[in-house]
Short mmCIF file of C-alpha atoms and ligand atoms in Angstrom, two decimals:
data_model
loop_
_atom_site.label_atom_id
_atom_site.label_comp_id
_atom_site.label_asym_id
_atom_site.label_seq_id
_atom_site.Cartn_x
_atom_site.Cartn_y
_atom_site.Cartn_z
CA UNK P 1 2.16 -3.93 64.94
CA UNK P 2 4.26 -6.97 63.53
CA UNK P 3 3.26 -10.69 64.59
CA UNK P 4 5.86 -14.19 64.21
CA UNK P 5 4.28 -16.78 61.99
CA UNK P 6 5.40 -19.53 62.78
CA UNK P 7 5.47 -22.64 60.61
CA UNK P 8 5.29 -25.51 63.42
CA UNK P 9 7.60 -28.89 64.18
CA UNK P 10 10.84 -28.35 62.64
CA UNK P 11 14.02 -29.88 65.11
CA UNK P 12 16.74 -27.26 65.84
CA UNK P 13 19.58 -27.76 64.76
CA UNK P 14 23.45 -25.54 65.62
CA UNK P 15 25.09 -22.91 67.23
CA UNK P 16 23.63 -20.48 68.93
CA UNK P 17 25.70 -16.76 70.84
CA UNK P 18 24.33 -15.40 73.42
CA UNK P 19 23.60 -11.73 73.54
CA UNK P 20 24.05 -9.24 76.61
CA UNK P 21 22.19 -9.47 79.80
CA UNK P 22 18.98 -7.64 79.45
CA UNK P 23 18.86 -7.94 82.63
CA UNK P 24 21.75 -6.42 84.14
CA UNK P 25 22.13 -3.89 81.45
CA UNK P 26 19.72 -1.81 82.80
CA UNK P 27 21.10 -1.23 86.43
CA UNK P 28 24.20 -0.59 84.63
CA UNK P 29 23.49 2.18 82.82
CA UNK P 30 20.83 3.78 84.84
CA UNK P 31 24.44 4.05 86.85
CA UNK P 32 25.85 6.26 85.24
CA UNK P 33 23.87 8.89 86.48
CA UNK P 34 26.39 7.84 90.21
CA UNK P 35 29.39 8.62 87.58
CA UNK P 36 28.83 10.98 85.52
CA UNK P 37 30.58 9.04 82.76
CA UNK P 38 29.45 4.93 81.07
CA UNK P 39 31.20 3.14 78.98
CA UNK P 40 29.60 -0.23 78.36
CA UNK P 41 29.63 -2.84 75.47
CA UNK P 42 27.66 -6.39 75.25
CA UNK P 43 24.61 -4.21 75.68
CA UNK P 44 21.81 -5.98 73.39
CA UNK P 45 19.81 -3.76 71.23
CA UNK P 46 16.37 -4.02 73.45
CA UNK P 47 13.63 -2.06 73.45
CA UNK P 48 14.19 -1.75 76.94
CA UNK P 49 17.47 -0.11 76.10
CA UNK P 50 16.32 1.95 74.02
CA UNK P 51 13.60 3.64 76.57
CA UNK P 52 16.56 3.16 79.63
CA UNK P 53 18.33 5.84 76.47
CA UNK P 54 15.61 7.73 75.82
CA UNK P 55 14.84 8.39 79.70
CA UNK P 56 19.24 9.37 80.23
CA UNK P 57 18.59 12.00 77.15
CA UNK P 58 15.88 13.35 78.85
CA UNK P 59 17.50 13.63 81.87
CA UNK P 60 20.23 15.91 80.28
CA UNK P 61 22.64 12.94 79.53
CA UNK P 62 24.43 12.76 75.85
CA UNK P 63 23.87 8.62 75.41
CA UNK P 64 25.59 7.35 72.19
CA UNK P 65 25.25 3.41 70.95
CA UNK P 66 26.98 2.12 68.04
CA UNK P 67 26.31 -1.95 67.97
CA UNK P 68 26.48 -3.17 71.33
CA UNK P 69 28.78 0.22 72.22
CA UNK P 70 27.11 2.72 74.74
CA UNK P 71 28.02 5.80 75.76
CA UNK P 72 27.40 8.05 78.50
CA UNK P 73 28.37 11.47 79.48
CA UNK P 74 27.18 13.49 81.83
CA UNK P 75 25.90 17.77 80.88
CA UNK P 76 22.73 19.51 82.68
CA UNK P 77 21.25 17.47 85.14
CA UNK P 78 17.05 17.76 85.64
CA UNK P 79 16.74 14.30 88.07
CA UNK P 80 13.90 13.82 86.15
CA UNK P 81 11.86 10.42 85.48
CA UNK P 82 8.43 11.49 83.55
CA UNK P 83 5.70 9.75 83.15
CA UNK P 84 5.15 9.05 80.20
CA UNK P 85 9.00 6.74 79.47
CA UNK P 86 8.76 5.25 82.79
CA UNK P 87 4.88 3.92 82.59
CA UNK P 88 6.58 2.23 79.32
CA UNK P 89 9.22 0.18 81.55
CA UNK P 90 8.63 -0.40 85.08
CA UNK P 91 12.52 -0.51 85.77
CA UNK P 92 12.88 3.47 85.23
CA UNK P 93 12.62 3.19 88.69
CA UNK P 94 16.05 1.93 89.33
CA UNK P 95 17.35 5.85 88.81
CA UNK P 96 15.53 7.18 92.21
CA UNK P 97 18.66 5.74 93.65
CA UNK P 98 21.09 7.02 91.83
CA UNK P 99 19.19 10.28 91.40
CA UNK P 100 19.07 11.43 94.93
CA UNK P 101 23.00 9.78 96.20
CA UNK P 102 24.04 11.69 93.23
CA UNK P 103 21.93 15.00 93.18
CA UNK P 104 20.46 14.63 96.50
CA UNK P 105 16.43 15.15 94.42
CA UNK P 106 14.56 13.16 92.71
CA UNK P 107 10.86 13.36 90.64
CA UNK P 108 10.47 9.76 89.12
CA UNK P 109 6.56 8.57 88.66
CA UNK P 110 5.03 6.04 90.26
CA UNK P 111 5.73 2.65 87.95
CA UNK P 112 2.62 1.42 87.86
CA UNK P 113 1.79 -2.18 87.22
CA UNK P 114 1.51 -4.23 84.70
CA UNK P 115 0.46 -7.19 83.60
CA UNK P 116 1.99 -9.83 85.89
CA UNK P 117 1.22 -8.45 88.75
CA UNK P 118 0.70 -5.09 90.85
CA UNK P 119 4.94 -4.88 91.32
CA UNK P 120 4.89 -2.21 94.25
CA UNK P 121 7.77 -0.29 94.66
CA UNK P 122 7.72 -0.72 99.12
CA UNK P 123 10.40 -2.12 99.50
CA UNK P 124 13.02 0.84 97.59
CA UNK P 125 11.36 3.75 99.20
CA UNK P 126 11.54 1.67 103.01
CA UNK P 127 15.21 1.30 102.05
CA UNK P 128 16.05 4.91 100.67
CA UNK P 129 13.95 6.64 104.35
CA UNK P 130 16.57 4.50 105.30
CA UNK P 131 19.23 5.83 104.32
CA UNK P 132 17.73 9.70 104.85
CA UNK P 133 15.93 10.67 101.99
CA UNK P 134 11.88 12.44 102.60
CA UNK P 135 10.55 10.88 99.92
CA UNK P 136 6.86 11.87 99.13
CA UNK P 137 4.82 10.49 96.72
CA UNK P 138 1.56 12.89 95.05
CA UNK P 139 0.13 12.86 91.96
CA UNK P 140 1.43 9.84 91.03
CA UNK P 141 4.64 11.21 91.08
CA UNK P 142 7.51 9.65 94.35
CA UNK P 143 9.36 13.72 95.64
CA UNK P 144 12.38 12.85 96.83
CA UNK P 145 15.23 14.83 98.58
CA UNK P 146 17.60 14.56 101.26
CA UNK P 147 19.30 17.01 102.87
CA UNK P 148 23.42 17.23 101.82
CA UNK P 149 23.99 13.17 101.73
CA UNK P 150 22.03 9.84 102.12
CA UNK P 151 23.40 8.26 104.76
CA UNK P 152 24.92 4.72 105.11
CA UNK P 153 22.57 2.51 107.21
CA UNK P 154 21.85 -1.31 108.60
CA UNK P 155 18.66 -1.95 106.26
CA UNK P 156 16.48 -5.52 105.95
CA UNK P 157 15.01 -6.15 102.83
CA UNK P 158 11.11 -8.04 104.47
CA UNK P 159 11.80 -9.42 100.29
CA UNK P 160 15.29 -10.35 98.68
CA UNK P 161 14.08 -7.52 96.09
CA UNK P 162 15.83 -7.65 93.11
CA UNK P 163 15.04 -4.09 91.91
CA UNK P 164 14.72 -3.32 95.74
CA UNK P 165 18.59 -4.59 95.75
CA UNK P 166 19.77 -2.25 93.44
CA UNK P 167 18.48 1.08 93.76
CA UNK P 168 19.52 0.30 97.06
CA UNK P 169 23.51 -0.19 96.58
CA UNK P 170 23.45 2.38 93.30
CA UNK P 171 22.32 4.82 96.24
CA UNK P 172 24.88 2.77 99.20
CA UNK P 173 27.99 3.63 96.96
CA UNK P 174 28.14 7.77 97.22
CA UNK P 175 26.45 7.90 100.81
CA UNK P 176 28.20 8.52 104.00
CA UNK P 177 29.84 6.18 105.33
CA UNK P 178 28.44 2.04 105.64
CA UNK P 179 25.85 0.37 104.77
CA UNK P 180 24.89 -2.77 104.83
CA UNK P 181 22.18 -4.59 102.94
CA UNK P 182 20.44 -7.68 104.36
CA UNK P 183 18.10 -10.59 102.95
CA UNK P 184 19.93 -8.94 100.13
CA UNK P 185 18.83 -10.07 95.83
CA UNK P 186 21.10 -12.80 94.95
CA UNK P 187 21.22 -12.69 91.35
CA UNK P 188 23.83 -12.90 89.61
CA UNK P 189 22.64 -9.13 87.65
CA UNK P 190 23.37 -7.99 90.82
CA UNK P 191 27.56 -8.91 90.97
CA UNK P 192 27.14 -7.70 87.26
CA UNK P 193 26.67 -4.30 88.78
CA UNK P 194 28.35 -4.09 91.38
CA UNK P 195 31.39 -5.36 89.34
CA UNK P 196 30.23 -2.52 87.02
CA UNK P 197 30.70 -0.17 90.13
CA UNK P 198 33.59 -1.18 91.66
CA UNK P 199 35.30 -0.77 88.40
CA UNK P 200 34.66 2.47 89.06
CA UNK P 201 35.75 2.20 92.71
CA UNK P 202 33.28 1.77 94.46
CA UNK P 203 34.01 -0.26 97.48
CA UNK P 204 31.16 -2.99 98.06
CA UNK P 205 31.26 -6.49 99.78
CA UNK P 206 29.27 -9.64 99.45
CA UNK P 207 27.26 -8.81 96.14
CA UNK P 208 25.82 -11.94 95.13
CA UNK P 209 25.02 -13.15 98.82
CA UNK P 210 22.34 -12.07 101.11
CA UNK P 211 23.96 -9.35 103.20
CA UNK P 212 25.96 -6.26 100.63
CA UNK P 213 28.68 -4.37 102.35
CA UNK P 214 29.03 -0.69 100.82
CA UNK P 215 31.34 1.99 102.11
CA UNK P 216 30.20 5.27 100.68
CA UNK P 217 32.56 6.83 98.50
CA UNK P 218 32.51 10.79 98.01
CA UNK P 219 32.51 10.26 94.26
CA UNK P 220 33.54 7.36 91.44
CA UNK P 221 35.59 7.92 88.45
CA UNK P 222 33.80 6.32 85.28
CA UNK P 223 32.08 3.55 84.12
CA UNK P 224 34.17 0.99 81.87
CA UNK P 225 31.94 -2.62 82.25
CA UNK P 226 30.89 -5.12 79.16
CA UNK P 227 28.17 -6.76 80.21
CA UNK P 228 27.22 -10.54 81.21
CA UNK P 229 25.49 -12.88 79.08
CA UNK P 230 21.07 -13.34 79.37
CA UNK P 231 21.17 -16.29 80.73
CA UNK P 232 17.35 -16.03 80.57
CA UNK P 233 17.62 -16.25 76.28
CA UNK P 234 20.21 -18.73 76.96
CA UNK P 235 17.22 -21.53 79.30
CA UNK P 236 14.51 -19.28 76.39
CA UNK P 237 16.96 -21.49 73.53
CA UNK P 238 16.56 -24.88 75.85
CA UNK P 239 13.12 -24.52 76.63
CA UNK P 240 13.01 -24.31 72.14
CA UNK P 241 14.64 -27.61 71.79
CA UNK P 242 13.19 -29.04 74.99
CA UNK P 243 9.63 -28.57 72.94
CA UNK P 244 10.99 -28.54 69.44
CA UNK P 245 13.57 -30.88 68.97
CA UNK P 246 16.90 -31.62 67.80
CA UNK P 247 20.05 -30.44 68.94
CA UNK P 248 21.88 -27.59 69.18
CA UNK P 249 24.70 -25.54 71.17
CA UNK P 250 24.29 -22.14 72.81
CA UNK P 251 27.87 -20.64 73.80
CA UNK P 252 29.24 -17.97 75.09
CA UNK P 253 26.45 -16.94 78.53
CA UNK P 254 27.59 -18.55 82.10
CA UNK P 255 26.60 -22.48 82.64
CA UNK P 256 26.50 -21.97 86.37
CA UNK P 257 23.66 -18.90 86.51
CA UNK P 258 21.54 -21.66 84.71
CA UNK P 259 22.20 -24.17 87.33
CA UNK P 260 18.69 -24.87 88.86
CA UNK P 261 17.12 -25.00 85.08
CA UNK P 262 19.28 -26.96 83.35
CA UNK P 263 18.79 -29.47 86.26
CA UNK P 264 15.14 -29.06 85.95
CA UNK P 265 15.18 -29.80 82.14
CA UNK P 266 17.52 -32.82 82.59
CA UNK P 267 14.94 -34.18 84.97
CA UNK P 268 13.05 -34.00 82.06
CA UNK P 269 14.50 -35.65 80.41
CA UNK P 270 16.43 -33.30 77.23
CA UNK P 271 20.54 -34.07 77.40
CA UNK P 272 22.44 -31.05 78.59
CA UNK P 273 25.98 -31.36 78.54
CA UNK P 274 28.78 -28.56 79.13
CA UNK P 275 31.62 -28.35 77.36
CA UNK P 276 32.72 -25.17 78.95
CA UNK P 277 32.01 -22.76 81.50
CA UNK P 278 30.10 -20.67 78.57
CA UNK P 279 28.74 -23.59 76.32
CA UNK P 280 26.54 -26.44 76.63
CA UNK P 281 25.30 -28.70 74.13
CA UNK P 282 21.44 -29.92 74.28
CA UNK P 283 19.93 -32.38 72.63
CA UNK P 284 16.16 -34.14 72.22
CA UNK P 285 16.64 -37.82 72.56
CA UNK P 286 12.16 -38.35 72.65
CA UNK P 287 9.85 -37.20 74.59
CA UNK P 288 9.61 -35.16 77.76
CA UNK P 289 8.64 -36.75 80.73
CA UNK P 290 6.40 -34.41 83.18
CA UNK P 291 8.85 -32.04 85.59
CA UNK P 292 7.12 -30.13 88.54
CA UNK P 293 9.10 -26.49 89.70
CA UNK P 294 8.22 -23.88 92.06
CA UNK P 295 10.07 -20.06 90.72
CA UNK P 296 11.92 -18.90 93.95
CA UNK P 297 14.62 -16.13 94.38
CA UNK P 298 18.05 -17.22 93.47
CA UNK P 299 19.21 -19.00 93.06
CA UNK P 300 16.56 -21.37 92.82
CA UNK P 301 14.07 -22.20 89.78
CA UNK P 302 14.00 -18.37 88.19
CA UNK P 303 10.76 -16.92 87.93
CA UNK P 304 11.81 -15.60 83.92
CA UNK P 305 11.78 -18.88 83.12
CA UNK P 306 8.13 -20.47 85.16
CA UNK P 307 6.46 -19.58 81.41
CA UNK P 308 8.98 -20.92 78.79
CA UNK P 309 9.40 -24.36 81.34
CA UNK P 310 5.55 -24.19 81.48
CA UNK P 311 5.26 -24.64 77.12
CA UNK P 312 8.17 -26.94 77.11
CA UNK P 313 5.75 -29.13 79.56
CA UNK P 314 3.03 -29.03 77.88
CA UNK P 315 4.01 -31.95 75.34
CA UNK P 316 6.03 -33.88 78.17
CA UNK P 317 4.66 -37.17 79.12
CA UNK P 318 2.74 -36.94 81.91
CA UNK P 319 2.01 -34.65 84.91
CA UNK P 320 3.89 -31.50 85.75
CA UNK P 321 2.82 -29.08 88.79
CA UNK P 322 4.19 -25.73 87.93
CA UNK P 323 4.38 -22.86 91.27
CA UNK P 324 4.87 -18.90 90.41
CA UNK P 325 5.93 -17.39 94.10
CA UNK P 326 6.99 -13.88 92.98
CA UNK P 327 4.86 -13.05 91.08
CA UNK P 328 0.62 -12.64 91.63
CA UNK P 329 -0.50 -12.67 88.35
CA UNK P 330 2.27 -14.63 85.83
CA UNK P 331 -0.35 -16.61 84.08
CA UNK P 332 -0.77 -14.98 81.43
CA UNK P 333 0.26 -17.09 79.13
CA UNK P 334 -1.67 -20.18 80.65
CA UNK P 335 -4.73 -18.74 77.98
CA UNK P 336 -3.03 -18.77 75.14
CA UNK P 337 -1.51 -22.20 75.72
CA UNK P 338 -4.90 -24.14 75.97
CA UNK P 339 -5.36 -22.63 72.56
CA UNK P 340 -2.96 -24.25 71.45
CA UNK P 341 -4.77 -27.49 72.74
CA UNK P 342 -2.54 -27.80 75.99
CA UNK P 343 -4.33 -28.82 79.27
CA UNK P 344 -3.70 -26.96 81.97
CA UNK P 345 -5.40 -25.96 84.85
CA UNK P 346 -5.08 -22.96 87.18
CA UNK P 347 -5.47 -24.07 90.56
CA UNK P 348 -4.28 -20.01 93.12
CA UNK P 349 -0.72 -19.90 91.43
CA UNK P 350 -0.21 -23.10 90.66
CA UNK P 351 -0.68 -25.06 86.86
CA UNK P 352 -0.92 -28.53 86.65
CA UNK P 353 -0.29 -29.53 83.05
CA UNK P 354 -1.37 -32.73 82.07
CA UNK P 355 1.03 -33.62 78.94
CA UNK P 356 -0.28 -34.04 75.57
CA UNK P 357 1.15 -35.63 71.88
CA UNK P 358 1.39 -32.50 70.48
CA UNK P 359 0.07 -29.20 70.94
CA UNK P 360 -1.96 -27.22 67.95
CA UNK P 361 -0.92 -23.88 66.14
CA UNK P 362 -3.53 -21.15 66.50
CA UNK P 363 -3.95 -17.37 66.80
CA UNK P 364 -1.99 -16.09 69.71
CA UNK P 365 -1.75 -13.06 71.26
CA UNK P 366 1.12 -11.47 73.59
CA UNK P 367 0.74 -10.04 77.44
CA UNK P 368 3.81 -10.10 78.57
CA UNK P 369 7.99 -10.77 77.67
CA UNK P 370 7.74 -14.23 79.29
CA UNK P 371 4.47 -15.02 77.60
CA UNK P 372 5.61 -13.76 74.38
CA UNK P 373 9.11 -16.38 73.75
CA UNK P 374 6.50 -19.44 75.98
CA UNK P 375 4.38 -18.94 72.67
CA UNK P 376 7.36 -18.92 70.27
CA UNK P 377 8.46 -21.94 71.92
CA UNK P 378 5.14 -23.65 72.20
CA UNK P 379 5.13 -22.29 67.97
CA UNK P 380 8.12 -24.20 67.29
CA UNK P 381 6.25 -27.60 68.20
CA UNK P 382 3.19 -27.13 67.13
CA UNK P 383 1.51 -28.66 64.50
CA UNK P 384 0.60 -26.21 61.49
CA UNK P 385 1.06 -22.87 62.01
CA UNK P 386 1.34 -20.62 64.97
CA UNK P 387 0.70 -16.62 64.61
CA UNK P 388 1.87 -14.67 67.68
CA UNK P 389 0.06 -11.23 67.54
CA UNK P 390 1.84 -7.58 70.03
CA UNK P 391 5.65 -9.67 69.28
CA UNK P 392 6.71 -6.09 70.97
CA UNK P 393 6.42 -7.22 74.28
CA UNK P 394 9.02 -9.91 73.03
CA UNK P 395 11.43 -6.84 71.60
CA UNK P 396 11.74 -5.99 75.15
CA UNK P 397 13.87 -8.86 76.01
CA UNK P 398 15.20 -10.51 72.99
CA UNK P 399 17.13 -9.15 70.07
CA UNK P 400 16.42 -10.66 66.75
CA UNK P 401 15.12 -14.22 68.15
CA UNK P 402 13.55 -15.28 65.24
CA UNK P 403 16.29 -14.24 63.53
CA UNK P 404 18.20 -16.60 65.85
CA UNK P 405 16.02 -19.37 65.98
CA UNK P 406 15.99 -18.97 62.28
CA UNK P 407 19.25 -20.36 62.15
CA UNK P 408 18.44 -23.00 64.09
CA UNK P 409 15.97 -23.95 61.35
CA UNK P 410 13.28 -22.68 62.46
CA UNK P 411 10.68 -21.50 59.84
CA UNK P 412 9.18 -17.96 61.48
CA UNK P 413 9.24 -15.11 60.19
CA UNK P 414 8.55 -11.62 61.67
CA UNK P 415 5.71 -10.97 59.48
CA UNK P 416 3.19 -6.66 59.33
CA UNK P 417 0.38 -8.12 61.59
CA UNK P 418 -2.96 -6.91 60.20
CA UNK P 419 -4.66 -6.39 63.66
CA UNK P 420 -4.24 -2.71 64.83
CA UNK P 421 -3.74 -3.26 68.17
C1 LIG O 501 13.70 -8.23 88.23
O1 LIG O 501 12.60 -7.29 88.21
C2 LIG O 501 13.28 -8.35 86.72
N1 LIG O 501 14.02 -6.91 86.15
C3 LIG O 501 12.08 -9.53 86.16
O2 LIG O 501 12.46 -9.82 85.13
C4 LIG O 501 12.23 -10.54 87.02
O3 LIG O 501 11.32 -10.97 86.92
C5 LIG O 501 12.27 -10.34 88.90
O4 LIG O 501 12.74 -9.32 89.25
C6 LIG O 501 12.81 -11.45 89.62
O5 LIG O 501 13.57 -11.83 89.42
C7 LIG O 501 14.75 -6.24 86.41
O6 LIG O 501 15.62 -6.81 86.52
C8 LIG O 501 14.97 -5.45 85.17
P1 LIG O 501 11.65 -8.21 92.36
P2 LIG O 501 11.58 -6.42 90.06
O7 LIG O 501 11.75 -6.51 92.78
O8 LIG O 501 13.33 -6.09 90.05
C9 LIG O 501 7.77 -7.58 94.78
C10 LIG O 501 12.13 -9.98 82.88
O9 LIG O 501 10.46 -10.75 82.94
N2 LIG O 501 8.37 -6.46 95.93
O10 LIG O 501 12.06 -8.80 92.10
O11 LIG O 501 10.70 -6.11 89.30
C11 LIG O 501 6.72 -7.54 93.20
O12 LIG O 501 5.60 -7.21 93.12
C12 LIG O 501 11.11 -9.39 84.01
O13 LIG O 501 13.00 -10.16 82.27
C13 LIG O 501 7.63 -5.50 96.94
O14 LIG O 501 6.72 -6.18 97.05
O15 LIG O 501 11.62 -7.59 91.02
C14 LIG O 501 7.06 -8.97 93.12
O16 LIG O 501 6.24 -10.04 93.50
C15 LIG O 501 10.06 -9.43 84.80
N3 LIG O 501 7.68 -4.61 97.30
C16 LIG O 501 7.84 -9.33 93.92
O17 LIG O 501 8.18 -9.08 94.08
C17 LIG O 501 9.24 -4.45 96.65
O18 LIG O 501 9.30 -3.46 96.66
C18 LIG O 501 9.53 -9.86 92.44
O19 LIG O 501 9.91 -8.71 92.12
C19 LIG O 501 9.69 -4.56 95.73
C20 LIG O 501 9.18 -6.22 95.12
#
């Protein structure tokens, strides 16, 4: 086990390059089940990427990784994703649609809940059933099969689920006939998945809007694609400067995909200059002002930035009202931030932040990926030393975060943890 030791109070200066997107890489890697072959570049070196590659190997694909490149080639496929692997990464459910579409059957462990909520997959299953899949749940597994091919269908999602949209989009590209996905999620990572599928000949229109139309095909050619940069990682660096101060340039990410986050940080008083469509310069020129946010599906304020924004508001002047509408339990970081002296009050799905002058360093424990990021961000600006335990949560979604922060002037070390859990 490892922990971060952060000596707070140092401003950040310099330039940081964003890695490839975790939430685009994972669905595109599972899309290799549809095409049989895939070459992907700009893939970040993350635990979740490794888990996905392990699942693909377990299924009978050969996977080669070197630097940011991943090559997947189909061998003898067993369309199953076992509990032991799925329990470590909920996104494994994204194997279901591709396995059904390509092999007509699938046995995928039901992903359990996680720290941030129940996270059911009912909308995934409802949509696949509409496409002709027979689905039963037995002993914690989803057992699905279809006679012949999946059939295109007109599907309206009760909620713009990101994973549900991705599963149905991937199922639709090999289904017979036309599929329309209404109330589809519009996240940029879905657009990236669609582009990767189109690179292999898929017929998709409307990605990035709430109506996606797919004309199914019999087969796809190999996927060859470069993953989009990680907009949430970019946003996390904005939070770091908002908390620790200084001036940095964040480059190589699609600035327009982070518009609501940039607007909110500007509203709070952070100076953000858009130098190009893929580069911003961020400067903190004084104490920030408390600012309200409500998380929403894209293009609203992303839930994956809620914890990091909260960390920055802990030392802003005045009140910030932070409302989480996507997950029912995404406030695990609140208790840990309170231990650093933050003045936070949970009221249902809202947290009222009352800004304090400064946080004080403490020993804190990460509970989930973005909570970990918020504790690191808080530690960068806090007095004295902050130790963040269970940083394996952070390694799921950030590539070499401590190295990137160190290069910007932060005093942060990854060291063995004296605690065994
Ligand atoms: C994706 O999760 C992301 N993960 C999450 O990022 C992100 O927070 C989330 O989308 C929302 O943007 C990946 O892309 C790998 P959802 P996903 O289906 O697909 C409910 C991170 O930190 N729901 O849009 O699981 C669900 O319970 C991670 O990088 C149903 O009720 O999100 C949740 O409350 C965390 N039934 C809400 O919808 C369903 O069938 C949003 O879930 C599906 C979802």
